[in-house]
Amino acid sequence: MKVFLVLAAALAVVSAKSFSPRRVKELEYGFCDGANAVLEFNTISIVPYPIRIHSGETLTLQVMLNLLETVPEGVQISIKLKKLGLFDLPIPCIEIDGLHIGSCDYDGQSLLDVGADFLCPAYFPDGQECVLPLNPGMYGGDPYELVFGDLPDIIVDLLASGKYEATAHAYLADGTEMTCIYLRAELE
């Protein structure tokens, strides 16, 4: 029996050491299986990559999306974030200084309100206000530089290096799913 336990323990150690989730060499994104394709991804990029989230770090983001369907009033967004590994680790919703980070649920209009200072009108089609409903058209534009100020240690520790996956489900006011989008990225 001791020999069996020693062999099982050795196998577990070797398996754990040889397991290395595949490196996310570039940003991966798309629609969840079976999801409605309500938009086209034209450009999504983050520089530097892998992503570095530290005080004073600068990220350059560029996004161009062609929205194919109207996003109506009352849309709810449910984001699930997890760190990928031997065992995926769900990241809970944490509120820090009024900002919700992690696996959180949001009202669609509230998300627009939070981003209004830098999103509108620069990244919206002509004539589209920063309110729901969002009409079909091209959203995005020139690269945007995001400079992190002093980040609390809990944020830096929470988003330690590794591979992450975010899944965003958009639900209509009646509770039916409008779409589901995933994003996989690596942080260092």
PDB file of C-alpha atoms in Angstrom:
ATOM      1  CA  MET A   1       0.000   0.000   0.000  1.00  0.00           C
ATOM      2  CA  LYS A   2       2.856   2.404   0.845  1.00  0.00           C
ATOM      3  CA  VAL A   3       4.409   1.785  -2.573  1.00  0.00           C
ATOM      4  CA  PHE A   4       1.085   2.641  -4.243  1.00  0.00           C
ATOM      5  CA  LEU A   5       0.771   5.897  -2.251  1.00  0.00           C
ATOM      6  CA  VAL A   6       4.367   6.903  -3.049  1.00  0.00           C
ATOM      7  CA  LEU A   7       3.817   6.185  -6.774  1.00  0.00           C
ATOM      8  CA  ALA A   8       0.523   8.106  -6.750  1.00  0.00           C
ATOM      9  CA  ALA A   9       2.181  11.075  -5.024  1.00  0.00           C
ATOM     10  CA  ALA A  10       5.093  11.010  -7.492  1.00  0.00           C
ATOM     11  CA  LEU A  11       2.675  10.896 -10.424  1.00  0.00           C
ATOM     12  CA  ALA A  12       0.746  13.858  -8.999  1.00  0.00           C
ATOM     13  CA  VAL A  13       3.950  15.911  -8.596  1.00  0.00           C
ATOM     14  CA  VAL A  14       5.164  15.092 -12.121  1.00  0.00           C
ATOM     15  CA  SER A  15       1.722  15.864 -13.562  1.00  0.00           C
ATOM     16  CA  ALA A  16       1.534  19.199 -11.750  1.00  0.00           C
ATOM     17  CA  LYS A  17       5.024  20.215 -12.882  1.00  0.00           C
ATOM     18  CA  SER A  18       4.432  19.195 -16.485  1.00  0.00           C
ATOM     19  CA  PHE A  19       1.061  20.965 -16.641  1.00  0.00           C
ATOM     20  CA  SER A  20       1.397  24.379 -18.140  1.00  0.00           C
ATOM     21  CA  PRO A  21      -1.725  25.950 -19.587  1.00  0.00           C
ATOM     22  CA  ARG A  22      -1.004  27.103 -23.104  1.00  0.00           C
ATOM     23  CA  ARG A  23       0.411  30.562 -23.308  1.00  0.00           C
ATOM     24  CA  VAL A  24      -2.018  33.154 -24.624  1.00  0.00           C
ATOM     25  CA  LYS A  25       0.440  34.600 -27.143  1.00  0.00           C
ATOM     26  CA  GLU A  26      -1.988  37.193 -28.392  1.00  0.00           C
ATOM     27  CA  LEU A  27      -5.322  38.555 -27.352  1.00  0.00           C
ATOM     28  CA  GLU A  28      -8.040  35.987 -28.069  1.00  0.00           C
ATOM     29  CA  TYR A  29     -11.666  37.045 -28.443  1.00  0.00           C
ATOM     30  CA  GLY A  30     -14.891  36.023 -30.086  1.00  0.00           C
ATOM     31  CA  PHE A  31     -18.431  34.868 -29.469  1.00  0.00           C
ATOM     32  CA  CYS A  32     -19.293  32.126 -27.005  1.00  0.00           C
ATOM     33  CA  ASP A  33     -20.570  28.917 -28.593  1.00  0.00           C
ATOM     34  CA  GLY A  34     -24.063  29.454 -29.975  1.00  0.00           C
ATOM     35  CA  ALA A  35     -24.104  33.200 -29.233  1.00  0.00           C
ATOM     36  CA  ASN A  36     -25.765  35.703 -31.544  1.00  0.00           C
ATOM     37  CA  ALA A  37     -23.129  37.666 -33.541  1.00  0.00           C
ATOM     38  CA  VAL A  38     -24.486  41.175 -32.958  1.00  0.00           C
ATOM     39  CA  LEU A  39     -21.267  42.862 -34.038  1.00  0.00           C
ATOM     40  CA  GLU A  40     -18.113  42.425 -36.112  1.00  0.00           C
ATOM     41  CA  PHE A  41     -14.683  42.710 -34.540  1.00  0.00           C
ATOM     42  CA  ASN A  42     -12.573  44.886 -36.838  1.00  0.00           C
ATOM     43  CA  THR A  43      -9.674  45.734 -34.503  1.00  0.00           C
ATOM     44  CA  ILE A  44      -8.906  44.904 -30.901  1.00  0.00           C
ATOM     45  CA  SER A  45      -5.372  45.458 -29.664  1.00  0.00           C
ATOM     46  CA  ILE A  46      -3.558  46.132 -26.401  1.00  0.00           C
ATOM     47  CA  VAL A  47       0.073  47.281 -26.210  1.00  0.00           C
ATOM     48  CA  PRO A  48       2.178  46.174 -24.416  1.00  0.00           C
ATOM     49  CA  TYR A  49       1.224  42.541 -24.578  1.00  0.00           C
ATOM     50  CA  PRO A  50       1.280  40.574 -22.305  1.00  0.00           C
ATOM     51  CA  ILE A  51      -0.622  43.207 -20.355  1.00  0.00           C
ATOM     52  CA  ARG A  52       1.081  44.887 -17.396  1.00  0.00           C
ATOM     53  CA  ILE A  53      -1.188  46.307 -14.697  1.00  0.00           C
ATOM     54  CA  HIS A  54       1.001  48.303 -12.311  1.00  0.00           C
ATOM     55  CA  SER A  55       1.032  51.827 -10.937  1.00  0.00           C
ATOM     56  CA  GLY A  56       2.385  54.213 -13.580  1.00  0.00           C
ATOM     57  CA  GLU A  57       2.065  51.670 -16.424  1.00  0.00           C
ATOM     58  CA  THR A  58       0.652  52.836 -19.769  1.00  0.00           C
ATOM     59  CA  LEU A  59      -1.603  50.644 -21.923  1.00  0.00           C
ATOM     60  CA  THR A  60      -2.520  51.596 -25.466  1.00  0.00           C
ATOM     61  CA  LEU A  61      -5.939  50.258 -26.438  1.00  0.00           C
ATOM     62  CA  GLN A  62      -7.470  50.258 -29.884  1.00  0.00           C
ATOM     63  CA  VAL A  63     -10.941  48.948 -30.634  1.00  0.00           C
ATOM     64  CA  MET A  64     -13.046  49.111 -33.809  1.00  0.00           C
ATOM     65  CA  LEU A  65     -16.391  47.312 -33.766  1.00  0.00           C
ATOM     66  CA  ASN A  66     -19.196  47.292 -36.297  1.00  0.00           C
ATOM     67  CA  LEU A  67     -22.430  47.005 -34.310  1.00  0.00           C
ATOM     68  CA  LEU A  68     -24.942  45.132 -36.475  1.00  0.00           C
ATOM     69  CA  GLU A  69     -28.003  45.266 -34.182  1.00  0.00           C
ATOM     70  CA  THR A  70     -29.494  47.890 -31.898  1.00  0.00           C
ATOM     71  CA  VAL A  71     -28.569  47.529 -28.224  1.00  0.00           C
ATOM     72  CA  PRO A  72     -31.861  48.508 -26.536  1.00  0.00           C
ATOM     73  CA  GLU A  73     -32.518  50.242 -23.235  1.00  0.00           C
ATOM     74  CA  GLY A  74     -32.557  47.917 -20.244  1.00  0.00           C
ATOM     75  CA  VAL A  75     -29.627  45.730 -21.361  1.00  0.00           C
ATOM     76  CA  GLN A  76     -27.825  44.059 -18.462  1.00  0.00           C
ATOM     77  CA  ILE A  77     -24.210  42.887 -18.674  1.00  0.00           C
ATOM     78  CA  SER A  78     -22.884  39.991 -16.597  1.00  0.00           C
ATOM     79  CA  ILE A  79     -19.092  39.667 -16.628  1.00  0.00           C
ATOM     80  CA  LYS A  80     -17.413  36.550 -15.318  1.00  0.00           C
ATOM     81  CA  LEU A  81     -13.641  36.752 -14.833  1.00  0.00           C
ATOM     82  CA  LYS A  82     -11.379  33.845 -14.007  1.00  0.00           C
ATOM     83  CA  LYS A  83      -7.681  33.115 -13.816  1.00  0.00           C
ATOM     84  CA  LEU A  84      -6.872  30.070 -15.943  1.00  0.00           C
ATOM     85  CA  GLY A  85      -4.636  27.323 -14.618  1.00  0.00           C
ATOM     86  CA  LEU A  86      -4.577  23.759 -13.410  1.00  0.00           C
ATOM     87  CA  PHE A  87      -7.771  24.743 -11.582  1.00  0.00           C
ATOM     88  CA  ASP A  88      -9.532  27.836 -12.903  1.00  0.00           C
ATOM     89  CA  LEU A  89      -9.893  30.474 -10.189  1.00  0.00           C
ATOM     90  CA  PRO A  90     -13.045  32.637 -10.381  1.00  0.00           C
ATOM     91  CA  ILE A  91     -12.383  36.291  -9.530  1.00  0.00           C
ATOM     92  CA  PRO A  92     -15.227  37.623  -7.336  1.00  0.00           C
ATOM     93  CA  CYS A  93     -16.799  41.057  -7.730  1.00  0.00           C
ATOM     94  CA  ILE A  94     -14.854  43.490  -5.546  1.00  0.00           C
ATOM     95  CA  GLU A  95     -15.734  47.141  -4.969  1.00  0.00           C
ATOM     96  CA  ILE A  96     -12.784  49.488  -4.519  1.00  0.00           C
ATOM     97  CA  ASP A  97     -13.363  53.229  -4.303  1.00  0.00           C
ATOM     98  CA  GLY A  98     -16.763  52.849  -5.977  1.00  0.00           C
ATOM     99  CA  LEU A  99     -15.345  50.838  -8.886  1.00  0.00           C
ATOM    100  CA  HIS A 100     -16.522  47.231  -9.305  1.00  0.00           C
ATOM    101  CA  ILE A 101     -13.817  44.857 -10.544  1.00  0.00           C
ATOM    102  CA  GLY A 102     -14.046  41.123 -11.256  1.00  0.00           C
ATOM    103  CA  SER A 103     -17.117  38.984 -11.878  1.00  0.00           C
ATOM    104  CA  CYS A 104     -19.814  41.642 -11.625  1.00  0.00           C
ATOM    105  CA  ASP A 105     -23.241  42.455 -13.055  1.00  0.00           C
ATOM    106  CA  TYR A 106     -23.850  45.869 -14.586  1.00  0.00           C
ATOM    107  CA  ASP A 107     -26.676  47.901 -16.005  1.00  0.00           C
ATOM    108  CA  GLY A 108     -25.760  48.698 -19.643  1.00  0.00           C
ATOM    109  CA  GLN A 109     -26.453  52.423 -19.276  1.00  0.00           C
ATOM    110  CA  SER A 110     -24.339  52.583 -16.101  1.00  0.00           C
ATOM    111  CA  LEU A 111     -21.360  51.172 -18.023  1.00  0.00           C
ATOM    112  CA  LEU A 112     -21.787  53.863 -20.664  1.00  0.00           C
ATOM    113  CA  ASP A 113     -22.006  56.517 -17.943  1.00  0.00           C
ATOM    114  CA  VAL A 114     -18.729  55.340 -16.364  1.00  0.00           C
ATOM    115  CA  GLY A 115     -16.923  55.479 -19.726  1.00  0.00           C
ATOM    116  CA  ALA A 116     -18.617  58.622 -21.042  1.00  0.00           C
ATOM    117  CA  ASP A 117     -15.655  60.917 -20.354  1.00  0.00           C
ATOM    118  CA  PHE A 118     -13.373  59.133 -22.798  1.00  0.00           C
ATOM    119  CA  LEU A 119     -15.816  57.197 -25.025  1.00  0.00           C
ATOM    120  CA  CYS A 120     -18.223  59.898 -26.121  1.00  0.00           C
ATOM    121  CA  PRO A 121     -18.320  61.327 -28.702  1.00  0.00           C
ATOM    122  CA  ALA A 122     -14.837  60.332 -29.948  1.00  0.00           C
ATOM    123  CA  TYR A 123     -15.522  56.586 -30.210  1.00  0.00           C
ATOM    124  CA  PHE A 124     -19.182  56.745 -31.248  1.00  0.00           C
ATOM    125  CA  PRO A 125     -20.695  57.159 -34.729  1.00  0.00           C
ATOM    126  CA  ASP A 126     -21.910  60.629 -35.691  1.00  0.00           C
ATOM    127  CA  GLY A 127     -25.312  61.325 -34.197  1.00  0.00           C
ATOM    128  CA  GLN A 128     -25.096  58.584 -31.551  1.00  0.00           C
ATOM    129  CA  GLU A 129     -25.377  59.939 -28.035  1.00  0.00           C
ATOM    130  CA  CYS A 130     -23.752  58.173 -25.106  1.00  0.00           C
ATOM    131  CA  VAL A 131     -27.050  56.559 -24.096  1.00  0.00           C
ATOM    132  CA  LEU A 132     -28.982  53.417 -24.831  1.00  0.00           C
ATOM    133  CA  PRO A 133     -30.251  52.441 -27.299  1.00  0.00           C
ATOM    134  CA  LEU A 134     -26.992  52.116 -29.233  1.00  0.00           C
ATOM    135  CA  ASN A 135     -27.737  52.071 -32.940  1.00  0.00           C
ATOM    136  CA  PRO A 136     -25.883  50.000 -35.533  1.00  0.00           C
ATOM    137  CA  GLY A 137     -22.656  51.549 -36.803  1.00  0.00           C
ATOM    138  CA  MET A 138     -18.879  51.727 -36.312  1.00  0.00           C
ATOM    139  CA  TYR A 139     -17.693  52.227 -32.730  1.00  0.00           C
ATOM    140  CA  GLY A 140     -14.074  52.829 -31.798  1.00  0.00           C
ATOM    141  CA  GLY A 141     -11.286  54.777 -33.383  1.00  0.00           C
ATOM    142  CA  ASP A 142      -7.797  56.014 -32.723  1.00  0.00           C
ATOM    143  CA  PRO A 143      -5.695  54.318 -30.050  1.00  0.00           C
ATOM    144  CA  TYR A 144      -6.420  55.399 -26.486  1.00  0.00           C
ATOM    145  CA  GLU A 145      -3.645  55.615 -23.885  1.00  0.00           C
ATOM    146  CA  LEU A 146      -4.628  54.497 -20.419  1.00  0.00           C
ATOM    147  CA  VAL A 147      -2.155  55.440 -17.685  1.00  0.00           C
ATOM    148  CA  PHE A 148      -2.629  53.690 -14.353  1.00  0.00           C
ATOM    149  CA  GLY A 149      -2.356  55.980 -11.365  1.00  0.00           C
ATOM    150  CA  ASP A 150      -1.574  54.643  -7.920  1.00  0.00           C
ATOM    151  CA  LEU A 151      -3.206  51.243  -7.844  1.00  0.00           C
ATOM    152  CA  PRO A 152      -4.087  49.684  -4.498  1.00  0.00           C
ATOM    153  CA  ASP A 153      -1.978  46.632  -3.703  1.00  0.00           C
ATOM    154  CA  ILE A 154      -5.156  44.509  -3.656  1.00  0.00           C
ATOM    155  CA  ILE A 155      -5.705  45.254  -7.391  1.00  0.00           C
ATOM    156  CA  VAL A 156      -2.112  44.479  -8.348  1.00  0.00           C
ATOM    157  CA  ASP A 157      -2.179  41.307  -6.223  1.00  0.00           C
ATOM    158  CA  LEU A 158      -5.616  40.274  -7.527  1.00  0.00           C
ATOM    159  CA  LEU A 159      -4.457  40.630 -11.106  1.00  0.00           C
ATOM    160  CA  ALA A 160      -1.132  38.860 -10.681  1.00  0.00           C
ATOM    161  CA  SER A 161       0.621  37.467 -13.728  1.00  0.00           C
ATOM    162  CA  GLY A 162      -1.115  34.655 -15.534  1.00  0.00           C
ATOM    163  CA  LYS A 163      -3.733  33.819 -18.094  1.00  0.00           C
ATOM    164  CA  TYR A 164      -7.235  35.242 -17.675  1.00  0.00           C
ATOM    165  CA  GLU A 165     -10.594  34.808 -19.355  1.00  0.00           C
ATOM    166  CA  ALA A 166     -13.472  37.262 -19.249  1.00  0.00           C
ATOM    167  CA  THR A 167     -16.917  36.289 -20.489  1.00  0.00           C
ATOM    168  CA  ALA A 168     -19.565  38.976 -20.964  1.00  0.00           C
ATOM    169  CA  HIS A 169     -23.198  37.973 -21.339  1.00  0.00           C
ATOM    170  CA  ALA A 170     -25.593  40.703 -22.526  1.00  0.00           C
ATOM    171  CA  TYR A 171     -29.215  40.179 -21.489  1.00  0.00           C
ATOM    172  CA  LEU A 172     -32.254  42.022 -22.802  1.00  0.00           C
ATOM    173  CA  ALA A 173     -34.704  43.586 -20.342  1.00  0.00           C
ATOM    174  CA  ASP A 174     -36.910  40.455 -20.539  1.00  0.00           C
ATOM    175  CA  GLY A 175     -33.972  38.249 -19.464  1.00  0.00           C
ATOM    176  CA  THR A 176     -33.214  36.620 -22.832  1.00  0.00           C
ATOM    177  CA  GLU A 177     -29.579  36.546 -23.866  1.00  0.00           C
ATOM    178  CA  MET A 178     -28.673  39.029 -26.596  1.00  0.00           C
ATOM    179  CA  THR A 179     -25.109  37.758 -27.016  1.00  0.00           C
ATOM    180  CA  CYS A 180     -22.038  36.404 -25.236  1.00  0.00           C
ATOM    181  CA  ILE A 181     -18.447  37.466 -25.929  1.00  0.00           C
ATOM    182  CA  TYR A 182     -15.208  36.057 -24.487  1.00  0.00           C
ATOM    183  CA  LEU A 183     -11.721  37.510 -24.183  1.00  0.00           C
ATOM    184  CA  ARG A 184      -8.559  35.676 -23.149  1.00  0.00           C
ATOM    185  CA  ALA A 185      -5.396  37.553 -22.274  1.00  0.00           C
ATOM    186  CA  GLU A 186      -2.142  37.168 -20.433  1.00  0.00           C
ATOM    187  CA  LEU A 187      -0.932  39.484 -17.677  1.00  0.00           C
ATOM    188  CA  GLU A 188       2.622  39.819 -16.453  1.00  0.00           C
TER     189      GLU A 188
END
